[in-house]
């Protein structure tokens, strides 16, 4: 995997990690206000911390890292700093790039930013290429198509075979286009050596997704939810 780490800006305060072809990325790329009308907030899912960017260089998704739960009461965007290579944005960039290089359906990573605040904390953001025509699963017009759910199961199974532990596998992190299914948002995710079908982390991923289906697709009857879930599991087990 080739990176460009030469475009660091004031390395005592911030650092940028960029993919080949994006060496010109600087801190301004991570400021929604710098893009003006070219930046539009993402309204589906998440915590209101992502933007679609339309530029001469292409279409991107910019996402800030934000805390949830009780930790957000102290600081919703700052994390303990233990080195740039340990930041969440750098870790997600490298993992996404690894998945992309393996040919798995993920967005191409563009760049990652980490900014220090004092000696103890940092904020972070990531840029990835936007997937043309993609919709999140809850807003997809084919969400009730049981064949689609079978294919979703196969895609998740393919990621699991590669060892991906997607700790936030939910409906909004599954994107659908006319001909492909993608997984996105790999913050805190990791590649595991143990890819045995009985691995507990795989069950945890699937259980989290099922809870998301119950929450994000309330218009499904219990019977419909059971049918689509059975199709997903059938696809998952078909590999």
GROMACS .gro file of C-alpha atoms in nm:
model
  239
    1UNK     CA    1   0.000   0.000   0.000
    2UNK     CA    2   0.145   0.335  -0.101
    3UNK     CA    3   0.076   0.650   0.099
    4UNK     CA    4   0.186   1.010   0.079
    5UNK     CA    5   0.276   1.133   0.427
    6UNK     CA    6   0.495   1.416   0.302
    7UNK     CA    7   0.213   1.670   0.309
    8UNK     CA    8   0.208   1.714   0.686
    9UNK     CA    9   0.126   2.063   0.809
   10UNK     CA   10   0.289   2.185   1.130
   11UNK     CA   11   0.354   1.831   1.248
   12UNK     CA   12   0.354   1.931   1.614
   13UNK     CA   13  -0.010   2.038   1.577
   14UNK     CA   14  -0.161   1.844   1.287
   15UNK     CA   15  -0.089   1.575   1.030
   16UNK     CA   16  -0.248   1.461   0.705
   17UNK     CA   17  -0.233   1.117   0.546
   18UNK     CA   18  -0.335   1.103   0.178
   19UNK     CA   19  -0.374   0.845  -0.096
   20UNK     CA   20  -0.164   0.862  -0.413
   21UNK     CA   21  -0.313   1.121  -0.648
   22UNK     CA   22  -0.432   1.337  -0.360
   23UNK     CA   23  -0.100   1.483  -0.249
   24UNK     CA   24  -0.242   1.837  -0.280
   25UNK     CA   25  -0.490   1.783   0.004
   26UNK     CA   26  -0.441   2.030   0.288
   27UNK     CA   27  -0.636   2.129   0.600
   28UNK     CA   28  -0.878   2.345   0.403
   29UNK     CA   29  -1.019   2.034   0.236
   30UNK     CA   30  -1.153   1.933   0.578
   31UNK     CA   31  -1.342   2.259   0.639
   32UNK     CA   32  -1.701   2.249   0.508
   33UNK     CA   33  -1.717   2.628   0.510
   34UNK     CA   34  -1.416   2.644   0.278
   35UNK     CA   35  -1.616   2.461   0.011
   36UNK     CA   36  -1.912   2.699   0.031
   37UNK     CA   37  -2.210   2.571  -0.164
   38UNK     CA   38  -2.004   2.275  -0.282
   39UNK     CA   39  -2.053   2.123   0.065
   40UNK     CA   40  -2.394   1.988   0.164
   41UNK     CA   41  -2.472   1.820   0.497
   42UNK     CA   42  -2.547   1.450   0.494
   43UNK     CA   43  -2.893   1.414   0.644
   44UNK     CA   44  -2.920   1.033   0.656
   45UNK     CA   45  -2.792   0.852   0.965
   46UNK     CA   46  -2.488   0.956   1.167
   47UNK     CA   47  -2.465   1.241   1.418
   48UNK     CA   48  -2.483   1.539   1.185
   49UNK     CA   49  -2.108   1.542   1.124
   50UNK     CA   50  -2.073   1.455   0.754
   51UNK     CA   51  -2.090   1.648   0.428
   52UNK     CA   52  -2.108   1.569   0.060
   53UNK     CA   53  -1.841   1.765  -0.128
   54UNK     CA   54  -1.863   1.840  -0.501
   55UNK     CA   55  -1.537   1.968  -0.645
   56UNK     CA   56  -1.334   1.983  -0.965
   57UNK     CA   57  -1.131   1.693  -0.821
   58UNK     CA   58  -1.435   1.471  -0.775
   59UNK     CA   59  -1.718   1.393  -0.533
   60UNK     CA   60  -1.627   1.319  -0.173
   61UNK     CA   61  -1.773   1.251   0.168
   62UNK     CA   62  -1.618   1.445   0.457
   63UNK     CA   63  -1.680   1.305   0.803
   64UNK     CA   64  -1.578   1.438   1.144
   65UNK     CA   65  -1.526   1.198   1.432
   66UNK     CA   66  -1.772   1.254   1.712
   67UNK     CA   67  -1.832   1.078   2.038
   68UNK     CA   68  -2.162   0.928   2.140
   69UNK     CA   69  -2.315   0.835   2.474
   70UNK     CA   70  -2.187   0.965   2.806
   71UNK     CA   71  -1.843   1.055   2.671
   72UNK     CA   72  -1.999   1.320   2.449
   73UNK     CA   73  -2.103   1.517   2.757
   74UNK     CA   74  -1.739   1.589   2.828
   75UNK     CA   75  -1.633   1.650   2.467
   76UNK     CA   76  -1.814   1.539   2.156
   77UNK     CA   77  -1.516   1.569   1.919
   78UNK     CA   78  -1.193   1.534   2.117
   79UNK     CA   79  -1.001   1.217   2.191
   80UNK     CA   80  -0.693   1.129   2.394
   81UNK     CA   81  -0.380   1.189   2.187
   82UNK     CA   82  -0.116   0.912   2.194
   83UNK     CA   83   0.051   0.983   1.859
   84UNK     CA   84  -0.070   1.060   1.509
   85UNK     CA   85  -0.038   0.699   1.396
   86UNK     CA   86  -0.281   0.598   1.672
   87UNK     CA   87  -0.552   0.846   1.579
   88UNK     CA   88  -0.891   0.715   1.471
   89UNK     CA   89  -0.876   0.889   1.134
   90UNK     CA   90  -0.538   0.740   1.042
   91UNK     CA   91  -0.645   0.395   1.158
   92UNK     CA   92  -0.967   0.408   0.955
   93UNK     CA   93  -0.786   0.541   0.648
   94UNK     CA   94  -0.539   0.252   0.654
   95UNK     CA   95  -0.806  -0.011   0.716
   96UNK     CA   96  -1.033   0.123   0.442
   97UNK     CA   97  -0.739   0.132   0.202
   98UNK     CA   98  -0.652  -0.229   0.289
   99UNK     CA   99  -1.010  -0.340   0.222
  100UNK     CA  100  -1.014  -0.141  -0.103
  101UNK     CA  101  -0.688  -0.300  -0.216
  102UNK     CA  102  -0.836  -0.643  -0.148
  103UNK     CA  103  -1.118  -0.566  -0.390
  104UNK     CA  104  -1.394  -0.544  -0.133
  105UNK     CA  105  -1.681  -0.301  -0.201
  106UNK     CA  106  -1.581   0.003   0.005
  107UNK     CA  107  -1.535   0.369  -0.088
  108UNK     CA  108  -1.183   0.467  -0.190
  109UNK     CA  109  -1.012   0.657   0.094
  110UNK     CA  110  -0.881   1.001  -0.001
  111UNK     CA  111  -0.725   1.158   0.306
  112UNK     CA  112  -0.723   1.164   0.686
  113UNK     CA  113  -0.657   1.456   0.921
  114UNK     CA  114  -0.565   1.467   1.289
  115UNK     CA  115  -0.529   1.798   1.477
  116UNK     CA  116  -0.375   1.822   1.823
  117UNK     CA  117  -0.515   2.047   2.093
  118UNK     CA  118  -0.256   2.096   2.364
  119UNK     CA  119  -0.062   1.782   2.453
  120UNK     CA  120  -0.350   1.556   2.552
  121UNK     CA  121  -0.629   1.568   2.295
  122UNK     CA  122  -0.698   1.573   1.923
  123UNK     CA  123  -0.981   1.607   1.672
  124UNK     CA  124  -1.000   1.413   1.347
  125UNK     CA  125  -1.171   1.391   1.010
  126UNK     CA  126  -1.162   1.166   0.704
  127UNK     CA  127  -1.233   1.211   0.333
  128UNK     CA  128  -1.346   0.928   0.107
  129UNK     CA  129  -1.468   0.921  -0.250
  130UNK     CA  130  -1.845   0.933  -0.280
  131UNK     CA  131  -2.009   0.627  -0.435
  132UNK     CA  132  -2.221   0.746  -0.732
  133UNK     CA  133  -2.593   0.682  -0.695
  134UNK     CA  134  -2.561   0.511  -0.357
  135UNK     CA  135  -2.844   0.516  -0.104
  136UNK     CA  136  -2.840   0.387   0.250
  137UNK     CA  137  -3.038   0.068   0.301
  138UNK     CA  138  -3.331   0.234   0.486
  139UNK     CA  139  -3.385   0.480   0.200
  140UNK     CA  140  -3.328   0.235  -0.084
  141UNK     CA  141  -3.632   0.181  -0.306
  142UNK     CA  142  -3.564  -0.195  -0.303
  143UNK     CA  143  -3.548  -0.231   0.074
  144UNK     CA  144  -3.837  -0.480   0.075
  145UNK     CA  145  -3.680  -0.697  -0.199
  146UNK     CA  146  -3.584  -1.025  -0.033
  147UNK     CA  147  -3.336  -1.104  -0.312
  148UNK     CA  148  -3.149  -0.787  -0.217
  149UNK     CA  149  -3.126  -0.908   0.142
  150UNK     CA  150  -2.978  -1.237   0.024
  151UNK     CA  151  -2.706  -1.043  -0.159
  152UNK     CA  152  -2.646  -0.825   0.148
  153UNK     CA  153  -2.584  -1.141   0.347
  154UNK     CA  154  -2.330  -1.260   0.089
  155UNK     CA  155  -2.146  -0.927   0.102
  156UNK     CA  156  -2.127  -0.933   0.481
  157UNK     CA  157  -2.006  -1.293   0.461
  158UNK     CA  158  -1.732  -1.191   0.217
  159UNK     CA  159  -1.610  -0.921   0.457
  160UNK     CA  160  -1.617  -1.166   0.746
  161UNK     CA  161  -1.415  -1.417   0.546
  162UNK     CA  162  -1.149  -1.148   0.511
  163UNK     CA  163  -1.156  -1.104   0.889
  164UNK     CA  164  -1.329  -0.764   0.907
  165UNK     CA  165  -1.488  -0.702   1.246
  166UNK     CA  166  -1.732  -0.417   1.169
  167UNK     CA  167  -1.818  -0.301   1.518
  168UNK     CA  168  -2.085  -0.060   1.393
  169UNK     CA  169  -2.261  -0.274   1.134
  170UNK     CA  170  -2.599  -0.108   1.092
  171UNK     CA  171  -2.850  -0.025   0.819
  172UNK     CA  172  -2.702   0.318   0.752
  173UNK     CA  173  -2.357   0.171   0.692
  174UNK     CA  174  -2.487  -0.045   0.409
  175UNK     CA  175  -2.510   0.143   0.078
  176UNK     CA  176  -2.700   0.023  -0.226
  177UNK     CA  177  -2.648   0.118  -0.591
  178UNK     CA  178  -2.815  -0.024  -0.901
  179UNK     CA  179  -2.565  -0.308  -0.922
  180UNK     CA  180  -2.354  -0.321  -0.605
  181UNK     CA  181  -2.371  -0.330  -0.226
  182UNK     CA  182  -2.110  -0.147  -0.018
  183UNK     CA  183  -2.012  -0.129   0.347
  184UNK     CA  184  -1.887   0.203   0.485
  185UNK     CA  185  -1.762   0.370   0.804
  186UNK     CA  186  -1.486   0.159   0.957
  187UNK     CA  187  -1.407   0.368   1.264
  188UNK     CA  188  -1.279   0.138   1.544
  189UNK     CA  189  -1.311  -0.165   1.315
  190UNK     CA  190  -1.027  -0.414   1.276
  191UNK     CA  191  -0.906  -0.710   1.078
  192UNK     CA  192  -0.898  -1.030   1.281
  193UNK     CA  193  -0.697  -1.343   1.217
  194UNK     CA  194  -0.973  -1.574   1.345
  195UNK     CA  195  -1.233  -1.594   1.067
  196UNK     CA  196  -1.397  -1.915   1.197
  197UNK     CA  197  -1.771  -1.911   1.138
  198UNK     CA  198  -1.824  -1.954   1.512
  199UNK     CA  199  -1.621  -1.646   1.607
  200UNK     CA  200  -1.804  -1.436   1.863
  201UNK     CA  201  -1.722  -1.109   1.691
  202UNK     CA  202  -1.915  -1.225   1.383
  203UNK     CA  203  -2.223  -1.297   1.591
  204UNK     CA  204  -2.187  -0.957   1.755
  205UNK     CA  205  -2.176  -0.785   1.413
  206UNK     CA  206  -2.490  -0.966   1.297
  207UNK     CA  207  -2.674  -0.905   1.624
  208UNK     CA  208  -2.598  -0.534   1.600
  209UNK     CA  209  -2.732  -0.528   1.244
  210UNK     CA  210  -3.052  -0.705   1.349
  211UNK     CA  211  -3.113  -0.447   1.623
  212UNK     CA  212  -3.058  -0.173   1.365
  213UNK     CA  213  -3.314  -0.333   1.132
  214UNK     CA  214  -3.572  -0.334   1.413
  215UNK     CA  215  -3.500   0.035   1.482
  216UNK     CA  216  -3.447   0.178   1.133
  217UNK     CA  217  -3.711  -0.024   0.945
  218UNK     CA  218  -4.013   0.003   1.175
  219UNK     CA  219  -4.249  -0.027   0.878
  220UNK     CA  220  -4.152  -0.394   0.843
  221UNK     CA  221  -4.401  -0.628   1.005
  222UNK     CA  222  -4.258  -0.896   1.230
  223UNK     CA  223  -4.327  -1.151   0.955
  224UNK     CA  224  -4.150  -0.939   0.693
  225UNK     CA  225  -3.855  -0.875   0.921
  226UNK     CA  226  -3.820  -1.248   0.982
  227UNK     CA  227  -3.828  -1.323   0.608
  228UNK     CA  228  -3.565  -1.068   0.509
  229UNK     CA  229  -3.342  -1.169   0.798
  230UNK     CA  230  -3.366  -1.534   0.699
  231UNK     CA  231  -3.268  -1.437   0.345
  232UNK     CA  232  -2.972  -1.239   0.475
  233UNK     CA  233  -2.853  -1.534   0.682
  234UNK     CA  234  -2.903  -1.770   0.387
  235UNK     CA  235  -2.685  -1.545   0.172
  236UNK     CA  236  -2.431  -1.514   0.452
  237UNK     CA  237  -2.402  -1.891   0.485
  238UNK     CA  238  -2.392  -1.956   0.109
  239UNK     CA  239  -2.024  -1.871   0.066
   0.00000   0.00000   0.00000
